[in-house]
């Protein structure tokens, strides 16, 4: 794991690799945060590095995030992983994308009446049923719970 970080940092001197509680990419800081203690941290690290190399924005609309997630996993598993001698289990990716879908659904659910809202502007939601509005947190991979694949 630490040797993978060292290799990535060496090959991508423009990107900072920093330990954090939640693995995520910050475009503003040009930093990949990674948590060596989480399950399959090397796969997640390659995924976050893919977000960085694809120059994904932290401020995409929620409705765009699933496409960004898919793109980052594809780049991680087909381009980065073979280069670094890593093999990412496709079941792990599917589980992550399912979790992400559930998370996005939870974000778009009206807190007042549980109807499905629409994203009126980035991370701002409105409910056509009761007129409620709410906002959600920004950024790729924020507050995503990750699952261990058995
Ligand atoms: Zn991601
Ligand atoms: Zn509502």
PDB file of C-alpha atoms and ligand atoms in Angstrom:
ATOM      1  CA  UNK A   1       0.000   0.000   0.000  1.00  0.00           C
ATOM      2  CA  UNK A   2       2.609   2.587   1.030  1.00  0.00           C
ATOM      3  CA  UNK A   3       4.721   1.586  -1.975  1.00  0.00           C
ATOM      4  CA  UNK A   4       1.701   2.142  -4.236  1.00  0.00           C
ATOM      5  CA  UNK A   5       1.282   5.670  -2.810  1.00  0.00           C
ATOM      6  CA  UNK A   6       4.999   6.307  -3.331  1.00  0.00           C
ATOM      7  CA  UNK A   7       4.835   5.144  -6.965  1.00  0.00           C
ATOM      8  CA  UNK A   8       1.733   7.228  -7.697  1.00  0.00           C
ATOM      9  CA  UNK A   9       3.250  10.319  -6.059  1.00  0.00           C
ATOM     10  CA  UNK A  10       6.452   9.807  -8.028  1.00  0.00           C
ATOM     11  CA  UNK A  11       4.612   9.491 -11.353  1.00  0.00           C
ATOM     12  CA  UNK A  12       2.280  12.426 -10.658  1.00  0.00           C
ATOM     13  CA  UNK A  13       4.324  15.166  -8.958  1.00  0.00           C
ATOM     14  CA  UNK A  14       1.513  17.706  -9.487  1.00  0.00           C
ATOM     15  CA  UNK A  15      -0.835  15.791  -7.188  1.00  0.00           C
ATOM     16  CA  UNK A  16      -0.467  15.656  -3.395  1.00  0.00           C
ATOM     17  CA  UNK A  17      -1.268  12.332  -1.702  1.00  0.00           C
ATOM     18  CA  UNK A  18      -2.401  12.830   1.902  1.00  0.00           C
ATOM     19  CA  UNK A  19      -3.876  10.512   4.520  1.00  0.00           C
ATOM     20  CA  UNK A  20      -7.436  11.415   5.533  1.00  0.00           C
ATOM     21  CA  UNK A  21     -10.464   9.802   7.182  1.00  0.00           C
ATOM     22  CA  UNK A  22     -12.429   9.719   3.931  1.00  0.00           C
ATOM     23  CA  UNK A  23     -10.844   8.887   0.607  1.00  0.00           C
ATOM     24  CA  UNK A  24     -11.664  11.680  -1.823  1.00  0.00           C
ATOM     25  CA  UNK A  25     -10.225  13.944  -4.475  1.00  0.00           C
ATOM     26  CA  UNK A  26     -10.087  17.692  -3.916  1.00  0.00           C
ATOM     27  CA  UNK A  27      -9.543  19.570  -7.155  1.00  0.00           C
ATOM     28  CA  UNK A  28      -9.124  22.908  -5.323  1.00  0.00           C
ATOM     29  CA  UNK A  29      -6.281  21.459  -3.259  1.00  0.00           C
ATOM     30  CA  UNK A  30      -5.023  19.141  -6.031  1.00  0.00           C
ATOM     31  CA  UNK A  31      -4.939  16.497  -3.317  1.00  0.00           C
ATOM     32  CA  UNK A  32      -5.926  12.837  -3.214  1.00  0.00           C
ATOM     33  CA  UNK A  33      -6.960  11.926   0.340  1.00  0.00           C
ATOM     34  CA  UNK A  34      -6.719   8.239   1.165  1.00  0.00           C
ATOM     35  CA  UNK A  35      -7.316   6.105   4.218  1.00  0.00           C
ATOM     36  CA  UNK A  36      -4.886   3.160   4.445  1.00  0.00           C
ATOM     37  CA  UNK A  37      -7.092   1.551   7.107  1.00  0.00           C
ATOM     38  CA  UNK A  38     -10.181   1.043   4.974  1.00  0.00           C
ATOM     39  CA  UNK A  39     -10.961  -2.208   3.141  1.00  0.00           C
ATOM     40  CA  UNK A  40      -9.223  -2.490  -0.217  1.00  0.00           C
ATOM     41  CA  UNK A  41      -7.566   0.875   0.311  1.00  0.00           C
ATOM     42  CA  UNK A  42      -5.328   0.294  -2.724  1.00  0.00           C
ATOM     43  CA  UNK A  43      -8.342  -0.035  -5.058  1.00  0.00           C
ATOM     44  CA  UNK A  44      -9.946   3.061  -3.560  1.00  0.00           C
ATOM     45  CA  UNK A  45      -6.663   4.965  -3.870  1.00  0.00           C
ATOM     46  CA  UNK A  46      -6.473   4.131  -7.593  1.00  0.00           C
ATOM     47  CA  UNK A  47     -10.102   5.242  -7.944  1.00  0.00           C
ATOM     48  CA  UNK A  48      -9.417   8.615  -6.303  1.00  0.00           C
ATOM     49  CA  UNK A  49      -6.273   9.008  -8.422  1.00  0.00           C
ATOM     50  CA  UNK A  50      -8.446   8.387 -11.490  1.00  0.00           C
ATOM     51  CA  UNK A  51     -10.730  11.276 -10.417  1.00  0.00           C
ATOM     52  CA  UNK A  52      -7.584  13.423 -10.183  1.00  0.00           C
ATOM     53  CA  UNK A  53      -6.145  12.410 -13.565  1.00  0.00           C
ATOM     54  CA  UNK A  54      -9.535  12.866 -15.254  1.00  0.00           C
ATOM     55  CA  UNK A  55      -9.671  16.327 -13.618  1.00  0.00           C
ATOM     56  CA  UNK A  56     -13.113  15.748 -12.119  1.00  0.00           C
ATOM     57  CA  UNK A  57     -14.715  18.709 -10.409  1.00  0.00           C
ATOM     58  CA  UNK A  58     -15.722  18.663  -6.730  1.00  0.00           C
ATOM     59  CA  UNK A  59     -18.696  20.799  -7.638  1.00  0.00           C
ATOM     60  CA  UNK A  60     -20.523  18.676 -10.175  1.00  0.00           C
ATOM     61  CA  UNK A  61     -24.269  18.367  -9.878  1.00  0.00           C
ATOM     62  CA  UNK A  62     -25.442  15.291  -8.026  1.00  0.00           C
ATOM     63  CA  UNK A  63     -27.070  14.006 -11.211  1.00  0.00           C
ATOM     64  CA  UNK A  64     -23.633  14.022 -12.891  1.00  0.00           C
ATOM     65  CA  UNK A  65     -21.857  12.241 -10.057  1.00  0.00           C
ATOM     66  CA  UNK A  66     -22.821   8.695 -10.985  1.00  0.00           C
ATOM     67  CA  UNK A  67     -21.320   9.150 -14.462  1.00  0.00           C
ATOM     68  CA  UNK A  68     -18.119  10.541 -12.895  1.00  0.00           C
ATOM     69  CA  UNK A  69     -17.978   7.559 -10.540  1.00  0.00           C
ATOM     70  CA  UNK A  70     -18.326   5.074 -13.381  1.00  0.00           C
ATOM     71  CA  UNK A  71     -15.687   6.882 -15.411  1.00  0.00           C
ATOM     72  CA  UNK A  72     -13.233   6.934 -12.498  1.00  0.00           C
ATOM     73  CA  UNK A  73     -13.689   3.220 -11.785  1.00  0.00           C
ATOM     74  CA  UNK A  74     -13.242   2.359 -15.457  1.00  0.00           C
ATOM     75  CA  UNK A  75     -10.053   4.382 -15.673  1.00  0.00           C
ATOM     76  CA  UNK A  76      -8.791   2.921 -12.392  1.00  0.00           C
ATOM     77  CA  UNK A  77      -9.439  -0.698 -13.316  1.00  0.00           C
ATOM     78  CA  UNK A  78      -8.514  -0.647 -17.022  1.00  0.00           C
ATOM     79  CA  UNK A  79      -5.717   1.914 -17.159  1.00  0.00           C
ATOM     80  CA  UNK A  80      -4.143   2.461 -13.734  1.00  0.00           C
ATOM     81  CA  UNK A  81      -4.492  -0.970 -12.127  1.00  0.00           C
ATOM     82  CA  UNK A  82      -2.613  -2.892 -14.871  1.00  0.00           C
ATOM     83  CA  UNK A  83       0.196  -0.303 -14.792  1.00  0.00           C
ATOM     84  CA  UNK A  84       0.680  -0.841 -11.062  1.00  0.00           C
ATOM     85  CA  UNK A  85       0.167  -4.603 -11.018  1.00  0.00           C
ATOM     86  CA  UNK A  86      -3.158  -4.330  -9.181  1.00  0.00           C
ATOM     87  CA  UNK A  87      -6.383  -6.193 -10.055  1.00  0.00           C
ATOM     88  CA  UNK A  88      -9.616  -4.545  -8.880  1.00  0.00           C
ATOM     89  CA  UNK A  89     -12.515  -6.936  -8.256  1.00  0.00           C
ATOM     90  CA  UNK A  90     -15.483  -5.859 -10.464  1.00  0.00           C
ATOM     91  CA  UNK A  91     -17.885  -6.938  -7.679  1.00  0.00           C
ATOM     92  CA  UNK A  92     -16.339  -4.275  -5.433  1.00  0.00           C
ATOM     93  CA  UNK A  93     -16.962  -1.657  -8.121  1.00  0.00           C
ATOM     94  CA  UNK A  94     -20.587  -2.736  -8.594  1.00  0.00           C
ATOM     95  CA  UNK A  95     -21.182  -2.614  -4.866  1.00  0.00           C
ATOM     96  CA  UNK A  96     -19.641   0.847  -4.661  1.00  0.00           C
ATOM     97  CA  UNK A  97     -21.825   2.111  -7.528  1.00  0.00           C
ATOM     98  CA  UNK A  98     -24.948   0.628  -5.900  1.00  0.00           C
ATOM     99  CA  UNK A  99     -24.067   2.382  -2.646  1.00  0.00           C
ATOM    100  CA  UNK A 100     -23.489   5.597  -4.544  1.00  0.00           C
ATOM    101  CA  UNK A 101     -26.865   5.301  -6.263  1.00  0.00           C
ATOM    102  CA  UNK A 102     -28.578   4.776  -2.881  1.00  0.00           C
ATOM    103  CA  UNK A 103     -26.707   7.769  -1.440  1.00  0.00           C
ATOM    104  CA  UNK A 104     -27.786   9.991  -4.338  1.00  0.00           C
ATOM    105  CA  UNK A 105     -31.361   8.784  -3.944  1.00  0.00           C
ATOM    106  CA  UNK A 106     -31.267   9.642  -0.223  1.00  0.00           C
ATOM    107  CA  UNK A 107     -29.956  13.114  -1.040  1.00  0.00           C
ATOM    108  CA  UNK A 108     -32.784  13.763  -3.517  1.00  0.00           C
ATOM    109  CA  UNK A 109     -35.536  12.587  -1.125  1.00  0.00           C
ATOM    110  CA  UNK A 110     -37.605  15.439   0.361  1.00  0.00           C
ATOM    111  CA  UNK A 111     -36.959  15.597   4.129  1.00  0.00           C
ATOM    112  CA  UNK A 112     -40.532  16.838   4.725  1.00  0.00           C
ATOM    113  CA  UNK A 113     -42.694  14.448   2.686  1.00  0.00           C
ATOM    114  CA  UNK A 114     -40.261  11.788   1.328  1.00  0.00           C
ATOM    115  CA  UNK A 115     -41.148  12.555  -2.297  1.00  0.00           C
ATOM    116  CA  UNK A 116     -38.381  12.536  -4.860  1.00  0.00           C
ATOM    117  CA  UNK A 117     -37.150  16.099  -5.434  1.00  0.00           C
ATOM    118  CA  UNK A 118     -35.335  17.623  -8.373  1.00  0.00           C
ATOM    119  CA  UNK A 119     -31.942  19.348  -8.372  1.00  0.00           C
ATOM    120  CA  UNK A 120     -32.759  22.995  -9.117  1.00  0.00           C
ATOM    121  CA  UNK A 121     -29.090  24.084  -9.029  1.00  0.00           C
ATOM    122  CA  UNK A 122     -25.942  22.229  -7.905  1.00  0.00           C
ATOM    123  CA  UNK A 123     -26.758  20.441  -4.606  1.00  0.00           C
ATOM    124  CA  UNK A 124     -29.970  22.488  -4.201  1.00  0.00           C
ATOM    125  CA  UNK A 125     -33.209  20.519  -4.262  1.00  0.00           C
ATOM    126  CA  UNK A 126     -36.867  21.395  -4.504  1.00  0.00           C
ATOM    127  CA  UNK A 127     -39.940  19.220  -3.976  1.00  0.00           C
ATOM    128  CA  UNK A 128     -42.845  19.617  -6.420  1.00  0.00           C
ATOM    129  CA  UNK A 129     -45.143  17.799  -4.018  1.00  0.00           C
ATOM    130  CA  UNK A 130     -44.887  20.005  -0.887  1.00  0.00           C
ATOM    131  CA  UNK A 131     -42.726  22.927  -2.102  1.00  0.00           C
ATOM    132  CA  UNK A 132     -39.924  22.099   0.319  1.00  0.00           C
ATOM    133  CA  UNK A 133     -36.315  22.985  -0.521  1.00  0.00           C
ATOM    134  CA  UNK A 134     -33.063  21.629   0.882  1.00  0.00           C
ATOM    135  CA  UNK A 135     -29.396  21.422   0.015  1.00  0.00           C
ATOM    136  CA  UNK A 136     -26.860  18.634   0.238  1.00  0.00           C
ATOM    137  CA  UNK A 137     -23.111  18.444   0.716  1.00  0.00           C
ATOM    138  CA  UNK A 138     -20.861  18.782  -2.317  1.00  0.00           C
ATOM    139  CA  UNK A 139     -18.128  16.776  -3.820  1.00  0.00           C
ATOM    140  CA  UNK A 140     -17.237  13.403  -5.216  1.00  0.00           C
ATOM    141  CA  UNK A 141     -17.082  10.607  -2.671  1.00  0.00           C
ATOM    142  CA  UNK A 142     -18.073  12.734   0.347  1.00  0.00           C
ATOM    143  CA  UNK A 143     -19.777  10.714   3.052  1.00  0.00           C
ATOM    144  CA  UNK A 144     -20.005   7.559   1.050  1.00  0.00           C
ATOM    145  CA  UNK A 145     -19.992   4.487   3.185  1.00  0.00           C
ATOM    146  CA  UNK A 146     -17.893   1.787   1.644  1.00  0.00           C
ATOM    147  CA  UNK A 147     -18.537  -1.915   1.767  1.00  0.00           C
ATOM    148  CA  UNK A 148     -16.160  -4.740   2.079  1.00  0.00           C
ATOM    149  CA  UNK A 149     -16.507  -7.310  -0.672  1.00  0.00           C
ATOM    150  CA  UNK A 150     -16.250 -10.869   0.545  1.00  0.00           C
TER     151      UNK A 150
HETATM  152 ZN1  LIG B   1     -15.305   8.373  -6.759  1.00  0.00          ZN
HETATM  153 ZN1  LIG B   2     -41.851  17.374  -0.146  1.00  0.00          ZN
END
